[in-house]
Short mmCIF file of C-alpha atoms in Angstrom, two decimals:
data_model
loop_
_atom_site.label_atom_id
_atom_site.label_comp_id
_atom_site.label_asym_id
_atom_site.label_seq_id
_atom_site.Cartn_x
_atom_site.Cartn_y
_atom_site.Cartn_z
CA MET A 870 0.02 0.14 -0.10
CA ILE A 871 2.68 2.72 1.01
CA ARG A 872 4.27 1.94 -2.05
CA SER A 873 1.39 2.68 -4.10
CA PHE A 874 1.04 5.99 -2.04
CA SER A 875 4.65 6.89 -3.18
CA SER A 876 3.77 6.31 -7.11
CA GLY A 877 0.41 8.42 -6.53
CA ALA A 878 -1.91 5.54 -7.01
CA TYR A 879 -3.40 6.03 -3.82
CA THR A 880 -4.24 9.19 -1.93
CA THR A 881 -4.03 7.42 1.61
CA ALA A 882 -2.18 4.46 2.85
CA ARG A 883 -2.44 2.98 6.17
CA LEU A 884 0.87 1.87 7.91
CA PHE A 885 1.57 -0.91 10.03
CA PRO A 886 4.04 -0.21 12.67
CA THR A 887 4.85 -3.89 13.20
CA SER A 888 5.55 -4.92 9.89
CA SER A 889 9.14 -5.46 8.62
CA ASN A 890 9.41 -2.16 6.27
CA PHE A 891 7.77 0.14 8.80
CA ASP A 892 11.44 1.25 9.62
CA SER A 893 11.99 2.19 6.02
CA THR A 894 8.67 3.82 5.64
CA LYS A 895 9.29 6.27 8.97
CA GLN A 896 12.70 7.47 7.80
CA GLU A 897 10.79 8.52 4.73
CA TYR A 898 7.52 9.68 6.11
CA GLY A 899 8.41 10.00 9.76
CA ASP A 900 7.15 14.06 10.06
CA LYS A 901 4.43 13.06 7.86
CA ILE A 902 3.14 9.94 9.52
CA VAL A 903 -0.44 10.72 11.20
CA TYR A 904 -2.94 8.93 13.47
CA SER A 905 -6.81 9.01 12.83
CA PRO A 906 -9.05 9.47 15.50
CA GLN A 907 -10.17 6.82 17.49
CA GLU A 908 -13.29 5.25 16.10
CA ALA A 909 -16.92 3.97 18.08
CA THR A 910 -16.44 0.25 17.95
CA SER A 911 -15.13 -0.88 21.29
CA TYR A 912 -13.26 -4.05 21.87
CA TYR A 913 -13.20 -6.04 25.04
CA PHE A 914 -12.42 -9.25 26.77
CA THR A 915 -15.60 -10.91 28.11
CA PHE A 916 -15.75 -13.75 31.08
CA ASN A 917 -17.88 -16.64 30.85
CA VAL A 918 -19.38 -16.84 33.80
CA ASN A 919 -21.41 -19.78 33.04
CA ARG A 920 -19.36 -22.18 31.23
CA GLN A 921 -20.62 -25.72 30.09
CA SER A 922 -18.31 -26.79 27.76
CA TYR A 923 -14.65 -27.94 28.19
CA ASN A 924 -13.45 -29.44 24.80
CA LYS A 925 -10.58 -27.06 24.47
CA THR A 926 -8.74 -26.78 27.99
CA ALA A 927 -5.38 -26.74 29.67
CA LYS A 928 -7.64 -28.09 32.97
CA THR A 929 -6.55 -31.27 33.98
CA ASP A 930 -9.46 -32.00 36.88
CA GLU A 931 -12.73 -30.79 38.09
CA ALA A 932 -11.25 -29.08 40.88
CA GLN A 933 -9.71 -26.66 38.96
CA LYS A 934 -13.18 -26.05 36.46
CA THR A 935 -14.93 -25.52 39.63
CA SER A 936 -12.62 -23.11 40.97
CA THR A 937 -12.35 -21.05 37.93
CA LYS A 938 -15.91 -21.08 37.79
CA GLU A 939 -16.80 -19.64 41.16
CA ALA A 940 -13.56 -17.28 40.60
CA LEU A 941 -15.32 -15.81 37.42
CA LEU A 942 -18.58 -15.31 39.09
CA ASN A 943 -16.65 -13.16 41.85
CA LYS A 944 -16.70 -9.51 41.16
CA ASN A 945 -13.50 -8.61 43.14
CA PHE A 946 -11.48 -11.65 41.29
CA ARG A 947 -12.80 -9.87 37.79
CA GLN A 948 -11.77 -6.52 38.98
CA ALA A 949 -8.52 -7.88 39.57
CA ILE A 950 -8.24 -8.98 36.23
CA ASN A 951 -9.18 -5.86 34.56
CA PHE A 952 -6.57 -3.84 37.22
CA ALA A 953 -3.76 -6.19 36.03
CA LEU A 954 -4.29 -5.97 32.41
CA ASP A 955 -1.54 -3.61 30.68
CA ARG A 956 -3.49 -1.82 27.73
CA HIS A 957 -0.55 -0.08 26.06
CA SER A 958 1.67 -3.22 26.25
CA TYR A 959 -1.25 -4.98 24.36
CA SER A 960 -1.78 -2.47 22.21
CA ALA A 961 1.59 -2.21 21.25
CA GLN A 962 1.76 -5.41 19.40
CA MET A 963 -0.81 -4.14 16.53
CA ASN A 964 0.11 -0.32 16.68
CA GLY A 965 3.60 -0.28 17.74
CA GLU A 966 5.04 1.58 20.80
CA GLU A 967 4.69 4.82 19.82
CA GLY A 968 0.85 4.33 18.52
CA ALA A 969 -0.15 2.01 21.13
CA ASP A 970 -2.09 4.89 23.52
CA LYS A 971 -3.75 6.11 19.98
CA ILE A 972 -6.49 2.95 20.36
CA ILE A 973 -6.96 2.41 23.77
CA ARG A 974 -10.25 2.55 25.39
CA THR A 975 -11.14 2.26 29.07
CA SER A 976 -15.04 2.05 28.95
CA LEU A 977 -17.55 0.48 26.71
CA VAL A 978 -19.61 3.20 25.46
CA PRO A 979 -16.64 5.63 24.17
CA TYR A 980 -16.12 8.90 26.71
CA ASP A 981 -17.52 11.41 24.06
CA TYR A 982 -20.28 9.22 22.41
CA VAL A 983 -22.74 11.71 23.83
CA GLN A 984 -22.69 14.67 26.39
CA VAL A 985 -24.56 16.82 28.66
CA GLY A 986 -23.45 20.49 28.04
CA GLU A 987 -20.08 20.52 28.36
CA LYS A 988 -19.23 17.50 30.04
CA THR A 989 -18.88 14.32 27.97
CA PHE A 990 -20.68 10.88 28.83
CA GLY A 991 -17.28 9.74 30.11
CA GLU A 992 -16.97 12.29 32.64
CA LEU A 993 -20.37 11.63 33.94
CA ALA A 994 -20.08 7.83 33.72
CA GLN A 995 -16.76 8.34 35.97
CA GLU A 996 -18.81 10.54 38.44
CA GLN A 997 -20.86 7.65 39.07
CA LEU A 998 -18.24 5.21 39.13
CA VAL A 999 -16.11 6.07 41.83
CA THR A 1000 -19.39 5.76 44.69
CA TYR A 1001 -18.84 2.01 43.80
CA GLY A 1002 -15.38 2.21 45.91
CA ASP A 1003 -11.87 3.86 45.93
CA GLN A 1004 -10.43 1.86 44.04
CA TRP A 1005 -12.07 3.55 40.81
CA LYS A 1006 -10.78 7.24 42.03
CA ASP A 1007 -7.69 7.29 39.73
CA VAL A 1008 -9.79 5.99 36.79
CA ALA A 1009 -10.75 8.13 34.12
CA LEU A 1010 -12.88 6.39 31.36
CA THR A 1011 -11.34 8.13 28.52
CA ASP A 1012 -10.05 7.10 25.34
CA GLY A 1013 -5.82 7.10 24.55
CA LYS A 1014 -4.78 6.45 27.88
CA ASP A 1015 -4.98 3.52 30.28
CA THR A 1016 -5.96 4.71 33.49
CA LEU A 1017 -6.91 0.79 34.65
CA TYR A 1018 -3.55 -0.70 34.37
CA ASN A 1019 -2.76 -0.69 38.20
CA PRO A 1020 -0.89 -3.65 39.91
CA THR A 1021 -1.20 -2.48 42.99
CA LYS A 1022 -5.10 -2.38 42.82
CA ALA A 1023 -4.92 -5.68 41.00
CA LYS A 1024 -3.26 -7.42 44.02
CA ALA A 1025 -5.78 -5.34 46.46
CA ALA A 1026 -8.51 -6.51 44.59
CA PHE A 1027 -7.21 -9.76 44.51
CA GLU A 1028 -6.41 -10.53 48.04
CA LYS A 1029 -10.18 -9.70 48.58
CA ALA A 1030 -11.28 -12.54 45.97
CA LYS A 1031 -8.78 -14.88 47.29
CA SER A 1032 -10.14 -14.75 50.86
CA GLU A 1033 -13.85 -15.01 49.54
CA LEU A 1034 -13.14 -17.98 47.52
CA GLN A 1035 -10.98 -19.96 49.63
CA ALA A 1036 -14.22 -19.55 52.35
CA LYS A 1037 -16.05 -21.87 49.61
CA GLY A 1038 -13.15 -24.11 49.07
CA VAL A 1039 -11.45 -22.54 46.04
CA THR A 1040 -7.97 -23.90 45.17
CA PHE A 1041 -5.59 -22.00 43.80
CA PRO A 1042 -3.87 -21.07 41.09
CA ILE A 1043 -6.82 -20.22 39.08
CA HIS A 1044 -6.63 -21.26 35.37
CA LEU A 1045 -7.90 -19.55 32.63
CA ASP A 1046 -8.07 -20.97 29.06
CA ILE A 1047 -7.90 -17.84 26.27
CA PRO A 1048 -8.00 -19.25 22.72
CA VAL A 1049 -6.28 -17.68 19.80
CA GLU A 1050 -6.09 -18.14 16.24
CA GLN A 1051 -2.64 -19.87 15.78
CA THR A 1052 -1.48 -18.20 12.43
CA ASP A 1053 -3.02 -14.64 13.46
CA VAL A 1054 0.66 -13.51 14.71
CA ILE A 1055 -0.73 -9.96 15.84
CA ALA A 1056 -3.47 -11.94 17.86
CA VAL A 1057 -0.79 -14.34 19.52
CA GLN A 1058 1.52 -11.74 20.91
CA GLN A 1059 -1.44 -9.40 22.25
CA THR A 1060 -2.55 -12.72 23.96
CA ASN A 1061 0.52 -13.55 25.05
CA SER A 1062 1.12 -9.83 26.41
CA LEU A 1063 -2.16 -10.13 28.27
CA LYS A 1064 -0.83 -13.28 29.83
CA GLN A 1065 2.58 -11.75 30.86
CA SER A 1066 1.15 -8.62 32.73
CA VAL A 1067 -1.82 -10.42 34.49
CA GLU A 1068 0.84 -13.24 35.81
CA ALA A 1069 3.11 -10.29 36.66
CA ALA A 1070 0.76 -8.27 38.24
CA LEU A 1071 -1.25 -11.72 40.30
CA GLY A 1072 1.68 -14.26 40.43
CA THR A 1073 1.46 -17.68 38.81
CA GLU A 1074 0.90 -19.17 41.99
CA ASN A 1075 -2.71 -17.53 41.95
CA VAL A 1076 -3.56 -16.95 38.46
CA VAL A 1077 -2.49 -18.89 35.18
CA ILE A 1078 -3.55 -17.81 31.87
CA ASP A 1079 -3.62 -20.94 29.28
CA VAL A 1080 -3.10 -19.43 25.87
CA LEU A 1081 -4.60 -22.10 23.90
CA GLN A 1082 -3.91 -21.55 20.35
CA MET A 1083 -5.69 -23.73 17.19
CA THR A 1084 -6.69 -23.37 14.19
CA ASP A 1085 -9.20 -20.56 12.84
CA ASN A 1086 -12.27 -23.09 12.20
CA GLU A 1087 -11.78 -24.30 16.34
CA LYS A 1088 -11.62 -21.04 17.57
CA MET A 1089 -14.60 -19.70 15.41
CA SER A 1090 -16.55 -22.67 16.66
CA ILE A 1091 -16.29 -21.95 19.95
CA THR A 1092 -16.45 -18.19 20.58
CA SER A 1093 -18.45 -16.30 17.76
CA GLN A 1094 -19.95 -19.09 15.82
CA ALA A 1095 -20.99 -21.43 18.65
CA LYS A 1096 -24.49 -22.25 17.76
CA VAL A 1097 -25.85 -21.52 21.72
CA PRO A 1098 -24.13 -20.10 24.72
CA SER A 1099 -23.82 -23.57 26.21
CA GLN A 1100 -21.04 -24.35 23.24
CA LYS A 1101 -18.89 -21.27 24.43
CA ASP A 1102 -15.56 -22.93 25.40
CA TYR A 1103 -13.17 -20.92 26.76
CA ASP A 1104 -12.98 -18.77 30.21
CA LEU A 1105 -11.65 -15.04 28.84
CA ASN A 1106 -12.26 -14.38 24.97
CA GLY A 1107 -12.04 -11.25 22.85
CA THR A 1108 -15.08 -9.35 20.90
CA GLY A 1109 -16.23 -5.94 20.22
CA TRP A 1110 -19.40 -3.90 19.68
CA GLY A 1111 -20.13 -1.07 17.14
CA PRO A 1112 -23.13 1.04 17.72
CA ASP A 1113 -26.28 1.55 15.32
CA TYR A 1114 -27.55 4.67 16.48
CA GLN A 1115 -26.46 7.90 18.58
CA ASP A 1116 -27.54 7.09 21.78
CA PRO A 1117 -25.51 5.06 24.74
CA ALA A 1118 -28.88 2.36 24.82
CA THR A 1119 -26.73 0.99 21.44
CA TYR A 1120 -23.98 0.09 23.60
CA LEU A 1121 -25.46 -0.80 26.87
CA ASN A 1122 -28.27 -2.95 26.26
CA ILE A 1123 -25.84 -5.67 25.07
CA LEU A 1124 -25.90 -6.69 28.60
CA ASP A 1125 -29.68 -6.56 29.23
CA ALA A 1126 -30.89 -9.44 31.13
CA LYS A 1127 -33.27 -10.12 28.60
CA LYS A 1128 -32.35 -9.21 25.21
CA GLY A 1129 -28.66 -8.26 25.44
CA SER A 1130 -27.08 -9.68 22.41
CA ALA A 1131 -23.27 -9.84 24.72
CA LEU A 1132 -25.03 -12.07 27.22
CA LYS A 1133 -23.78 -15.21 24.99
CA HIS A 1134 -20.64 -14.07 25.58
CA LEU A 1135 -20.87 -14.65 29.21
CA GLY A 1136 -22.23 -17.93 28.85
CA ILE A 1137 -25.81 -17.18 29.49
CA THR A 1138 -28.99 -17.53 27.57
CA LYS A 1139 -30.88 -14.55 27.19
CA GLY A 1140 -33.98 -14.59 29.52
CA LYS A 1141 -32.52 -18.13 30.99
CA ASP A 1142 -30.10 -18.76 33.42
CA PRO A 1143 -31.52 -16.31 36.30
CA GLU A 1144 -29.18 -17.76 38.97
CA VAL A 1145 -26.30 -17.03 37.23
CA MET A 1146 -27.36 -13.46 35.98
CA ALA A 1147 -28.46 -12.59 39.85
CA GLN A 1148 -24.99 -13.89 40.82
CA VAL A 1149 -23.18 -11.37 38.88
CA GLY A 1150 -25.93 -8.77 39.28
CA LEU A 1151 -27.58 -8.47 35.84
CA ASP A 1152 -30.75 -8.47 37.24
CA GLU A 1153 -30.01 -5.58 39.26
CA TYR A 1154 -28.20 -3.80 36.12
CA LYS A 1155 -31.44 -4.63 34.04
CA LYS A 1156 -33.11 -1.77 36.44
CA LEU A 1157 -30.45 0.80 35.43
CA LEU A 1158 -31.42 0.03 31.79
CA ASP A 1159 -35.12 0.27 32.50
CA ASP A 1160 -34.85 3.39 34.21
CA ALA A 1161 -32.83 4.99 31.61
CA ALA A 1162 -35.07 3.74 28.79
CA SER A 1163 -37.80 5.50 30.56
CA GLU A 1164 -36.54 8.67 30.62
CA THR A 1165 -37.97 9.98 27.13
CA THR A 1166 -38.27 13.78 27.28
CA ASP A 1167 -35.37 15.04 29.04
CA LEU A 1168 -31.90 13.96 26.99
CA ASN A 1169 -29.66 15.28 29.84
CA LYS A 1170 -31.38 12.96 32.31
CA ARG A 1171 -31.92 10.27 29.75
CA TYR A 1172 -27.68 10.06 29.33
CA GLU A 1173 -27.28 10.83 32.98
CA LYS A 1174 -29.12 7.46 33.90
CA TYR A 1175 -27.20 5.57 31.37
CA ALA A 1176 -24.29 6.76 32.69
CA LYS A 1177 -25.18 5.23 36.12
CA ALA A 1178 -25.76 2.15 33.64
CA GLN A 1179 -21.88 2.23 32.23
CA ALA A 1180 -20.67 2.88 35.87
CA TRP A 1181 -22.29 -0.20 36.94
CA VAL A 1182 -20.69 -2.02 33.44
CA SER A 1183 -17.05 -1.15 34.82
CA ASP A 1184 -17.41 -1.72 38.21
CA SER A 1185 -18.74 -5.28 37.20
CA SER A 1186 -15.61 -6.20 34.93
CA LEU A 1187 -17.79 -8.68 33.38
CA LEU A 1188 -16.32 -6.71 30.23
CA ILE A 1189 -12.36 -5.53 30.09
CA PRO A 1190 -12.37 -2.82 27.79
CA VAL A 1191 -9.34 -2.68 26.17
CA ALA A 1192 -9.46 -0.62 22.38
CA SER A 1193 -11.32 0.99 19.96
CA SER A 1194 -11.05 0.88 16.54
CA GLY A 1195 -9.12 3.71 14.45
CA GLY A 1196 -6.22 5.16 15.77
CA SER A 1197 -4.33 4.33 12.58
CA PRO A 1198 -1.42 5.34 11.47
CA THR A 1199 -1.37 6.85 7.75
CA VAL A 1200 0.36 9.07 5.32
CA SER A 1201 -2.13 11.16 3.11
CA ARG A 1202 -2.44 14.00 0.99
CA THR A 1203 -6.54 14.39 1.75
CA VAL A 1204 -7.47 18.04 3.73
CA PRO A 1205 -7.50 16.44 7.33
CA PHE A 1206 -11.31 16.53 8.71
CA SER A 1207 -12.95 17.57 5.23
CA LYS A 1208 -15.04 14.83 4.28
CA ALA A 1209 -18.25 13.76 6.06
CA TYR A 1210 -18.17 12.58 9.96
CA SER A 1211 -20.43 10.24 11.56
CA GLN A 1212 -19.73 7.64 14.53
CA VAL A 1213 -23.11 5.88 13.13
CA GLY A 1214 -24.80 5.32 9.80
CA ILE A 1215 -23.46 5.59 6.54
CA LYS A 1216 -22.40 9.29 6.84
CA GLY A 1217 -19.22 8.09 8.57
CA ASP A 1218 -18.50 4.94 6.23
CA PRO A 1219 -15.09 5.13 4.91
CA PHE A 1220 -16.12 4.23 1.54
CA VAL A 1221 -18.09 7.53 1.45
CA PHE A 1222 -16.38 10.60 0.35
CA LYS A 1223 -18.73 13.38 0.20
CA GLY A 1224 -16.97 16.71 0.91
CA LEU A 1225 -13.50 14.46 0.63
CA GLU A 1226 -10.84 17.14 -0.50
CA LEU A 1227 -7.32 16.82 -1.87
CA GLN A 1228 -3.85 18.21 -1.74
CA ASN A 1229 -0.64 18.41 -3.33
CA ASP A 1230 1.80 17.81 -0.62
CA ILE A 1231 1.55 15.28 2.11
CA VAL A 1232 -0.08 16.13 5.39
CA THR A 1233 2.74 16.79 7.84
CA THR A 1234 2.11 15.91 11.65
CA LYS A 1235 1.72 19.32 12.78
CA GLU A 1236 -0.63 20.33 10.11
CA TYR A 1237 -2.62 17.08 11.36
CA GLU A 1238 -2.58 18.02 15.00
CA GLU A 1239 -3.69 21.26 14.20
CA ALA A 1240 -6.62 20.51 12.09
CA LEU A 1241 -7.64 17.57 14.85
CA LYS A 1242 -7.82 20.44 17.60
CA LYS A 1243 -9.53 22.43 15.56
CA TRP A 1244 -11.92 20.07 14.46
CA GLN A 1245 -12.61 18.50 18.33
CA LYS A 1246 -13.24 21.80 19.63
CA GLU A 1247 -16.15 22.15 16.76
CA LYS A 1248 -17.30 18.81 17.04
CA LEU A 1249 -18.29 19.62 20.86
CA GLU A 1250 -19.74 22.61 19.88
CA THR A 1251 -22.07 21.36 17.08
CA ASN A 1252 -22.90 18.45 19.34
CA ALA A 1253 -23.90 20.36 21.97
CA LYS A 1254 -26.28 22.70 19.61
CA TYR A 1255 -27.73 19.07 18.13
CA GLN A 1256 -28.45 17.85 21.88
CA LYS A 1257 -30.08 21.12 22.84
CA GLU A 1258 -32.07 21.34 19.68
CA LEU A 1259 -32.80 17.56 19.74
CA ALA A 1260 -34.07 18.12 23.15
CA ASN A 1261 -36.41 20.82 22.06
CA HIS A 1262 -37.77 18.99 19.52
CA VAL A 1263 -38.39 16.03 21.29
CA LYS A 1264 -40.39 17.99 24.53
#
């Protein structure tokens, strides 16, 4: 792609920091490499809190299976894993050391997806999150910075979990099966990065990440293409979600106890498995969702209520947010932010070029950063104006 850009065939080229030719590309285009804004799709790990299939496992006996299941039902244990994951190191396996933070996301709903006045959705959710405990005081639900990774917090959460689990007869270490497609080099490196940071923070005498390499078909059959939740054959697996409409509900409803599309990734069947859902608090979460959905006349109040739901999701650590789409290094001859933009719908499609302008010279990093700041400022202003007009329309 970079060769076609250099020859003039392409106006933009995506770069790959972990590729063998990136160093030479960097030497040629060093001050012209820019990173696209983070996009709306969120990537995260999910815990299978109701695992029933063990065809692909490193566990050697029933005690390990039972102990892991009890651990995954324990919120303090899930929080320990959440705090033990080094997202910078994980993201660097794909986006390189310099670009690692460009794709980090710490929340299911993007922090700036909607806003109330001058406050972003992430700031609203953060205000609610700190009410769940001191462990969340220094956490910012934002993009581009890993405020979740904290080995000290991970150890503290684990010690709470260990005490609670030992009282139930759980034995350690807890073994977590994570499947990965064996020919996907970056995915293997990312999974090994996760293993390294979690085991370093918590100790292998407490937690062992078992990286299970397999073929693509094997992995798909026990993850995304499993026909029913009971066929989900893992303890921890990566997946993602992109929005369908401009409201936080489009993300947060995926964990709705009756209709959530992400329940299957937790090993839960929609509308069933009430005992498991109650153990992890999804019945209480349902009340937060219903309360937010019932607010149809005041957008600010609606978003504030959905922020409470996001805070619950963060505290539950059923989903471990890692990264976003976008944040990609590129070189380009297009005028920055000249094309139409939207986080949802066809307007934001990368193959829609309405408004796109070209320029003769390659965009420099400095030019892009200046344009980005201007665009972000204008976006906040226009978003606030749009939401105010929409609120008046709804009333």
